[in-house]
mmCIF file of C-alpha atoms and ligand atoms in Angstrom:
data_model
loop_
_atom_site.group_PDB
_atom_site.id
_atom_site.type_symbol
_atom_site.label_atom_id
_atom_site.label_comp_id
_atom_site.label_asym_id
_atom_site.label_seq_id
_atom_site.Cartn_x
_atom_site.Cartn_y
_atom_site.Cartn_z
ATOM 1 C CA UNK A 257 -3.050 7.788 16.036
ATOM 2 C CA UNK A 258 -6.586 9.082 15.496
ATOM 3 C CA UNK A 259 -6.052 10.433 12.032
ATOM 4 C CA UNK A 260 -3.808 8.439 9.741
ATOM 5 C CA UNK A 261 -4.531 10.541 6.672
ATOM 6 C CA UNK A 262 -3.543 13.737 8.507
ATOM 7 C CA UNK A 263 -0.397 11.935 9.683
ATOM 8 C CA UNK A 264 0.522 10.940 6.102
ATOM 9 C CA UNK A 265 -0.148 14.466 4.829
ATOM 10 C CA UNK A 266 1.955 16.058 7.535
ATOM 11 C CA UNK A 267 4.866 13.712 6.742
ATOM 12 C CA UNK A 268 4.525 14.693 3.086
ATOM 13 C CA UNK A 269 4.601 18.402 3.990
ATOM 14 C CA UNK A 270 7.743 17.840 6.055
ATOM 15 C CA UNK A 271 9.314 15.823 3.219
ATOM 16 C CA UNK A 272 9.610 12.733 5.401
ATOM 17 C CA UNK A 273 9.280 9.554 3.376
ATOM 18 C CA UNK A 274 7.486 6.472 4.690
ATOM 19 C CA UNK A 275 7.936 2.729 4.316
ATOM 20 C CA UNK A 276 4.859 0.497 4.398
ATOM 21 C CA UNK A 277 5.152 -3.241 4.854
ATOM 22 C CA UNK A 278 2.352 -5.087 3.074
ATOM 23 C CA UNK A 279 1.420 -8.136 5.104
ATOM 24 C CA UNK A 280 -0.575 -10.825 3.334
ATOM 25 C CA UNK A 281 -2.957 -12.476 5.858
ATOM 26 C CA UNK A 282 -2.358 -15.868 4.207
ATOM 27 C CA UNK A 283 1.353 -15.747 5.022
ATOM 28 C CA UNK A 284 1.083 -15.229 8.769
ATOM 29 C CA UNK A 285 2.054 -18.698 9.980
ATOM 30 C CA UNK A 286 3.981 -19.029 13.222
ATOM 31 C CA UNK A 287 7.579 -19.073 11.929
ATOM 32 C CA UNK A 288 6.911 -15.993 9.805
ATOM 33 C CA UNK A 289 5.486 -14.206 12.851
ATOM 34 C CA UNK A 290 8.653 -14.948 14.833
ATOM 35 C CA UNK A 291 10.788 -13.678 11.963
ATOM 36 C CA UNK A 292 8.750 -10.477 11.775
ATOM 37 C CA UNK A 293 9.105 -9.800 15.501
ATOM 38 C CA UNK A 294 12.857 -10.148 15.185
ATOM 39 C CA UNK A 295 13.111 -8.013 12.035
ATOM 40 C CA UNK A 296 10.878 -5.239 13.439
ATOM 41 C CA UNK A 297 12.960 -5.078 16.618
ATOM 42 C CA UNK A 298 15.849 -3.915 14.430
ATOM 43 C CA UNK A 299 14.060 -1.891 11.763
ATOM 44 C CA UNK A 300 10.303 -1.412 11.856
ATOM 45 C CA UNK A 301 8.281 0.044 8.985
ATOM 46 C CA UNK A 302 6.328 3.294 9.419
ATOM 47 C CA UNK A 303 3.051 1.706 8.373
ATOM 48 C CA UNK A 304 1.607 -1.763 7.934
ATOM 49 C CA UNK A 305 -0.700 -2.398 4.990
ATOM 50 C CA UNK A 306 -2.797 -5.501 5.508
ATOM 51 C CA UNK A 307 -4.757 -7.460 2.894
ATOM 52 C CA UNK A 308 -4.448 -9.233 -0.432
ATOM 53 C CA UNK A 309 -6.056 -9.643 -3.854
ATOM 54 C CA UNK A 310 -6.851 -13.264 -3.109
ATOM 55 C CA UNK A 311 -7.218 -14.964 0.271
ATOM 56 C CA UNK A 312 -6.857 -18.708 0.590
ATOM 57 C CA UNK A 313 -7.061 -18.890 4.383
ATOM 58 C CA UNK A 314 -9.387 -17.793 7.135
ATOM 59 C CA UNK A 315 -6.695 -15.774 8.861
ATOM 60 C CA UNK A 316 -7.839 -12.202 8.215
ATOM 61 C CA UNK A 317 -9.216 -11.323 11.654
ATOM 62 C CA UNK A 318 -6.811 -13.433 13.741
ATOM 63 C CA UNK A 319 -3.817 -12.076 11.806
ATOM 64 C CA UNK A 320 -4.974 -8.518 12.331
ATOM 65 C CA UNK A 321 -5.406 -9.115 16.075
ATOM 66 C CA UNK A 322 -1.901 -10.539 16.245
ATOM 67 C CA UNK A 323 -0.399 -7.542 14.415
ATOM 68 C CA UNK A 324 -2.213 -5.010 16.636
ATOM 69 C CA UNK A 325 -1.205 -6.861 19.814
ATOM 70 C CA UNK A 326 2.404 -7.376 18.752
ATOM 71 C CA UNK A 327 3.149 -3.993 17.155
ATOM 72 C CA UNK A 328 0.797 -1.601 18.967
ATOM 73 C CA UNK A 329 2.697 1.503 17.854
ATOM 74 C CA UNK A 330 2.588 0.915 14.109
ATOM 75 C CA UNK A 331 -0.542 2.115 12.287
ATOM 76 C CA UNK A 332 -2.283 -0.722 10.455
ATOM 77 C CA UNK A 333 -4.132 0.209 7.286
ATOM 78 C CA UNK A 334 -6.318 -2.330 5.528
ATOM 79 C CA UNK A 335 -5.516 -2.643 1.816
ATOM 80 C CA UNK A 336 -8.622 -4.656 0.955
ATOM 81 C CA UNK A 337 -8.644 -7.232 -1.806
ATOM 82 C CA UNK A 338 -12.378 -7.602 -1.394
ATOM 83 C CA UNK A 339 -15.379 -6.450 0.621
ATOM 84 C CA UNK A 340 -14.865 -9.136 3.275
ATOM 85 C CA UNK A 341 -11.457 -7.698 4.258
ATOM 86 C CA UNK A 342 -12.793 -5.174 6.756
ATOM 87 C CA UNK A 343 -12.385 -4.811 10.504
ATOM 88 C CA UNK A 344 -12.742 -2.092 13.109
ATOM 89 C CA UNK A 345 -9.477 -3.322 14.669
ATOM 90 C CA UNK A 346 -7.486 -1.584 11.932
ATOM 91 C CA UNK A 347 -6.537 2.082 12.225
ATOM 92 C CA UNK A 348 -7.833 2.916 8.742
ATOM 93 C CA UNK A 349 -8.934 1.356 5.480
ATOM 94 C CA UNK A 350 -7.899 2.380 1.981
ATOM 95 C CA UNK A 351 -11.196 2.818 0.184
ATOM 96 C CA UNK A 352 -9.759 1.900 -3.194
ATOM 97 C CA UNK A 353 -11.302 2.792 -6.516
ATOM 98 C CA UNK A 354 -9.520 1.108 -9.415
ATOM 99 C CA UNK A 355 -9.410 4.213 -11.593
ATOM 100 C CA UNK A 356 -6.882 2.769 -14.063
ATOM 101 C CA UNK A 357 -9.478 0.200 -15.154
ATOM 102 C CA UNK A 358 -12.989 0.369 -16.501
ATOM 103 C CA UNK A 359 -14.462 -2.391 -14.401
ATOM 104 C CA UNK A 360 -17.506 -0.712 -12.783
ATOM 105 C CA UNK A 361 -17.493 -3.210 -9.918
ATOM 106 C CA UNK A 362 -14.108 -1.995 -8.699
ATOM 107 C CA UNK A 363 -14.793 1.650 -9.495
ATOM 108 C CA UNK A 364 -18.049 1.857 -7.477
ATOM 109 C CA UNK A 365 -19.912 -1.479 -7.286
ATOM 110 C CA UNK A 366 -18.075 -3.005 -4.295
ATOM 111 C CA UNK A 367 -18.338 0.340 -2.505
ATOM 112 C CA UNK A 368 -22.113 0.314 -2.819
ATOM 113 C CA UNK A 369 -22.251 -3.210 -1.415
ATOM 114 C CA UNK A 370 -20.118 -2.343 1.603
ATOM 115 C CA UNK A 371 -21.100 1.273 2.368
ATOM 116 C CA UNK A 372 -23.437 0.602 5.284
ATOM 117 C CA UNK A 373 -21.186 -2.078 6.738
ATOM 118 C CA UNK A 374 -18.263 0.378 6.686
ATOM 119 C CA UNK A 375 -20.408 3.049 8.324
ATOM 120 C CA UNK A 376 -21.401 0.658 11.082
ATOM 121 C CA UNK A 377 -17.793 -0.413 11.676
ATOM 122 C CA UNK A 378 -16.885 3.263 12.020
ATOM 123 C CA UNK A 379 -13.421 2.648 10.632
ATOM 124 C CA UNK A 380 -11.589 5.714 9.239
ATOM 125 C CA UNK A 381 -11.775 5.512 5.446
ATOM 126 C CA UNK A 382 -9.161 6.967 3.124
ATOM 127 C CA UNK A 383 -10.561 7.440 -0.399
ATOM 128 C CA UNK A 384 -7.714 6.209 -2.583
ATOM 129 C CA UNK A 385 -7.195 6.222 -6.330
ATOM 130 C CA UNK A 386 -5.725 2.834 -7.190
ATOM 131 C CA UNK A 387 -3.815 2.542 -10.456
ATOM 132 C CA UNK A 388 -2.378 -0.688 -11.782
ATOM 133 C CA UNK A 389 0.703 -0.203 -13.936
ATOM 134 C CA UNK A 390 2.216 -2.882 -16.153
ATOM 135 C CA UNK A 391 5.105 -4.562 -14.356
ATOM 136 C CA UNK A 392 6.098 -7.001 -17.090
ATOM 137 C CA UNK A 393 4.245 -10.022 -15.756
ATOM 138 C CA UNK A 394 0.615 -10.969 -15.071
ATOM 139 C CA UNK A 395 -0.001 -10.419 -11.337
ATOM 140 C CA UNK A 396 -2.864 -11.608 -9.142
ATOM 141 C CA UNK A 397 -4.101 -8.018 -8.932
ATOM 142 C CA UNK A 398 -4.280 -7.736 -12.710
ATOM 143 C CA UNK A 399 -5.938 -11.099 -13.167
ATOM 144 C CA UNK A 400 -8.466 -10.631 -10.371
ATOM 145 C CA UNK A 401 -9.475 -7.126 -11.431
ATOM 146 C CA UNK A 402 -10.464 -7.872 -15.047
ATOM 147 C CA UNK A 403 -8.716 -4.688 -16.045
ATOM 148 C CA UNK A 404 -5.801 -3.700 -18.237
ATOM 149 C CA UNK A 405 -2.893 -2.042 -16.421
ATOM 150 C CA UNK A 406 -1.524 1.304 -17.607
ATOM 151 C CA UNK A 407 1.430 0.648 -19.967
ATOM 152 C CA UNK A 408 4.766 1.251 -18.220
ATOM 153 C CA UNK A 409 5.845 3.678 -20.946
ATOM 154 C CA UNK A 410 2.711 5.852 -20.666
ATOM 155 C CA UNK A 411 3.151 7.984 -17.538
ATOM 156 C CA UNK A 412 0.948 10.648 -19.135
ATOM 157 C CA UNK A 413 -2.041 8.290 -18.888
ATOM 158 C CA UNK A 414 -1.231 7.705 -15.217
ATOM 159 C CA UNK A 415 -0.815 11.449 -14.604
ATOM 160 C CA UNK A 416 -4.124 12.337 -16.277
ATOM 161 C CA UNK A 417 -5.912 9.553 -14.381
ATOM 162 C CA UNK A 418 -4.452 10.550 -11.019
ATOM 163 C CA UNK A 419 -5.279 14.211 -11.663
ATOM 164 C CA UNK A 420 -8.896 13.271 -12.419
ATOM 165 C CA UNK A 421 -8.990 11.305 -9.147
ATOM 166 C CA UNK A 422 -7.606 14.311 -7.261
ATOM 167 C CA UNK A 423 -10.266 16.519 -8.870
ATOM 168 C CA UNK A 424 -12.903 13.996 -7.748
ATOM 169 C CA UNK A 425 -11.715 14.421 -4.162
ATOM 170 C CA UNK A 426 -9.706 11.259 -3.592
ATOM 171 C CA UNK A 427 -6.996 11.667 -0.951
ATOM 172 C CA UNK A 428 -4.168 9.314 -1.932
ATOM 173 C CA UNK A 429 -2.892 7.913 -5.237
ATOM 174 C CA UNK A 430 -1.516 4.362 -5.183
ATOM 175 C CA UNK A 431 0.501 3.202 -8.213
ATOM 176 C CA UNK A 432 0.949 -0.539 -8.120
ATOM 177 C CA UNK A 433 2.621 -2.992 -10.498
ATOM 178 C CA UNK A 434 1.089 -5.796 -8.403
ATOM 179 C CA UNK A 435 2.807 -8.086 -5.948
ATOM 180 C CA UNK A 436 5.765 -9.910 -7.429
ATOM 181 C CA UNK A 437 5.981 -7.679 -10.506
ATOM 182 C CA UNK A 438 9.038 -8.282 -12.651
ATOM 183 C CA UNK A 439 9.713 -4.563 -12.991
ATOM 184 C CA UNK A 440 8.686 -1.845 -10.597
ATOM 185 C CA UNK A 441 7.508 1.619 -11.608
ATOM 186 C CA UNK A 442 10.455 3.770 -12.697
ATOM 187 C CA UNK A 443 11.574 6.993 -10.998
ATOM 188 C CA UNK A 444 10.931 8.881 -14.276
ATOM 189 C CA UNK A 445 7.342 7.660 -14.302
ATOM 190 C CA UNK A 446 6.890 8.925 -10.738
ATOM 191 C CA UNK A 447 8.484 12.296 -11.567
ATOM 192 C CA UNK A 448 5.873 12.913 -14.282
ATOM 193 C CA UNK A 449 3.054 12.113 -11.873
ATOM 194 C CA UNK A 450 4.569 14.192 -9.077
ATOM 195 C CA UNK A 451 4.589 17.177 -11.426
ATOM 196 C CA UNK A 452 0.842 16.752 -12.074
ATOM 197 C CA UNK A 453 -0.750 16.104 -8.658
ATOM 198 C CA UNK A 454 -0.411 17.232 -5.055
ATOM 199 C CA UNK A 455 -1.817 14.043 -3.505
ATOM 200 C CA UNK A 456 0.505 11.843 -1.448
ATOM 201 C CA UNK A 457 1.874 9.190 -3.820
ATOM 202 C CA UNK A 458 2.099 5.520 -2.841
ATOM 203 C CA UNK A 459 4.237 3.209 -4.988
ATOM 204 C CA UNK A 460 4.447 -0.579 -4.787
ATOM 205 C CA UNK A 461 4.930 -3.805 -6.672
ATOM 206 C CA UNK A 462 8.231 -5.501 -7.450
ATOM 207 C CA UNK A 463 10.496 -3.270 -5.325
ATOM 208 C CA UNK A 464 13.322 -5.547 -4.268
ATOM 209 C CA UNK A 465 15.867 -3.394 -2.467
ATOM 210 C CA UNK A 466 16.455 -0.203 -0.526
ATOM 211 C CA UNK A 467 18.316 1.480 -3.405
ATOM 212 C CA UNK A 468 15.275 1.222 -5.689
ATOM 213 C CA UNK A 469 13.057 2.514 -2.896
ATOM 214 C CA UNK A 470 15.375 5.443 -2.304
ATOM 215 C CA UNK A 471 15.297 6.426 -5.985
ATOM 216 C CA UNK A 472 11.500 6.302 -6.000
ATOM 217 C CA UNK A 473 11.289 8.415 -2.830
ATOM 218 C CA UNK A 474 13.656 10.939 -4.386
ATOM 219 C CA UNK A 475 11.543 10.999 -7.567
ATOM 220 C CA UNK A 476 8.495 12.052 -5.549
ATOM 221 C CA UNK A 477 6.931 8.950 -4.007
ATOM 222 C CA UNK A 478 5.792 9.531 -0.412
ATOM 223 C CA UNK A 479 5.108 5.949 0.668
ATOM 224 C CA UNK A 480 6.873 2.868 -0.674
ATOM 225 C CA UNK A 481 5.057 -0.433 -0.200
ATOM 226 C CA UNK A 482 7.010 -3.660 0.019
ATOM 227 C CA UNK A 483 5.425 -7.093 0.371
ATOM 228 C CA UNK A 484 7.177 -10.009 -1.253
ATOM 229 C CA UNK A 485 10.759 -9.024 -0.363
ATOM 230 C CA UNK A 486 9.972 -8.967 3.378
ATOM 231 C CA UNK A 487 7.766 -12.040 3.022
ATOM 232 C CA UNK A 488 10.700 -14.028 1.656
ATOM 233 C CA UNK A 489 13.262 -12.441 3.960
ATOM 234 C CA UNK A 490 12.047 -10.265 6.843
ATOM 235 C CA UNK A 491 15.667 -9.449 7.736
ATOM 236 C CA UNK A 492 15.794 -7.391 4.500
ATOM 237 C CA UNK A 493 14.061 -4.679 6.563
ATOM 238 C CA UNK A 494 17.470 -3.940 8.076
ATOM 239 C CA UNK A 495 18.691 -2.349 4.855
ATOM 240 C CA UNK A 496 15.920 0.248 5.189
ATOM 241 C CA UNK A 497 17.131 1.506 8.531
ATOM 242 C CA UNK A 498 18.744 4.930 8.555
ATOM 243 C CA UNK A 499 18.145 5.586 4.876
ATOM 244 C CA UNK A 500 17.635 9.144 3.787
ATOM 245 C CA UNK A 501 13.865 8.684 3.794
ATOM 246 C CA UNK A 502 13.949 8.999 7.561
ATOM 247 C CA UNK A 503 15.067 12.596 7.098
ATOM 248 C CA UNK A 504 13.957 15.530 4.997
ATOM 249 C CA UNK A 505 14.338 15.056 1.253
ATOM 250 C CA UNK A 506 12.187 17.790 -0.259
HETATM 251 C C1 1GP B 673 1.411 -5.120 -4.054
HETATM 252 O O1 1GP B 673 2.436 -3.019 -3.869
HETATM 253 C C2 1GP B 673 2.324 -4.255 -3.280
HETATM 254 O O2 1GP B 673 0.113 -4.615 -4.066
HETATM 255 C C3 1GP B 673 3.650 -4.900 -2.926
HETATM 256 O O3 1GP B 673 4.264 -5.588 -3.984
HETATM 257 O O4 1GP B 673 4.835 -7.793 -2.982
HETATM 258 O O5 1GP B 673 5.977 -7.004 -5.073
HETATM 259 O O6 1GP B 673 6.476 -5.943 -2.875
HETATM 260 P P1 1GP B 673 5.467 -6.648 -3.692
#
């Protein structure tokens, strides 16, 4: 696929919902790889997001090579936790700006530091508004970003923030409670945002089953991101096969 963003937008237009599996580079040890190969042979995700807020291993590049070699037909999008999580092997990179926070480093500072490197790598960039939403527990993303998440009962703040990002020209809006959140974003929260912006909406953090994902898709999410559930049990991917998201909802 040469243009992932165009692909995502065309799916949105057709009302076809997408599932993204977030793979944490740290977790790619050999048994987990075998489990993923087996799970994907039954029910593969539409997209792979790759990256993490904190890396404790040196596996970024080798893990990415393994994913591209093993699942050549699934687009791999880097979801960078930091400026060192970049590679031209990926199909695209979410150029995240943490618009829910007021930490200048994550709004523009890291981007300045990596702009020429990204240009040289020639990797397709997708300017993405990244919004952390309170999921009931302190997550790595919250801690590492030195920023307060949007309160879970304030969708109007999220809607106004996402609309501002759309007006600034960002292409995707990613609402994240952080990996391992106690509570995920509610369908009502997503409905309020859907009514305010046209951008494709990505939702992740704390989604533990296909029913929750289905409700969020129906509420207006375009891409659901799941990490921890498939990390703990890759066979949980099976439950996502043949759900209504594979067909037209809108
Ligand atoms: C975190 O949205 C992702 O950035 C996925 O969260 O690991 O809780 O599924 P989980």
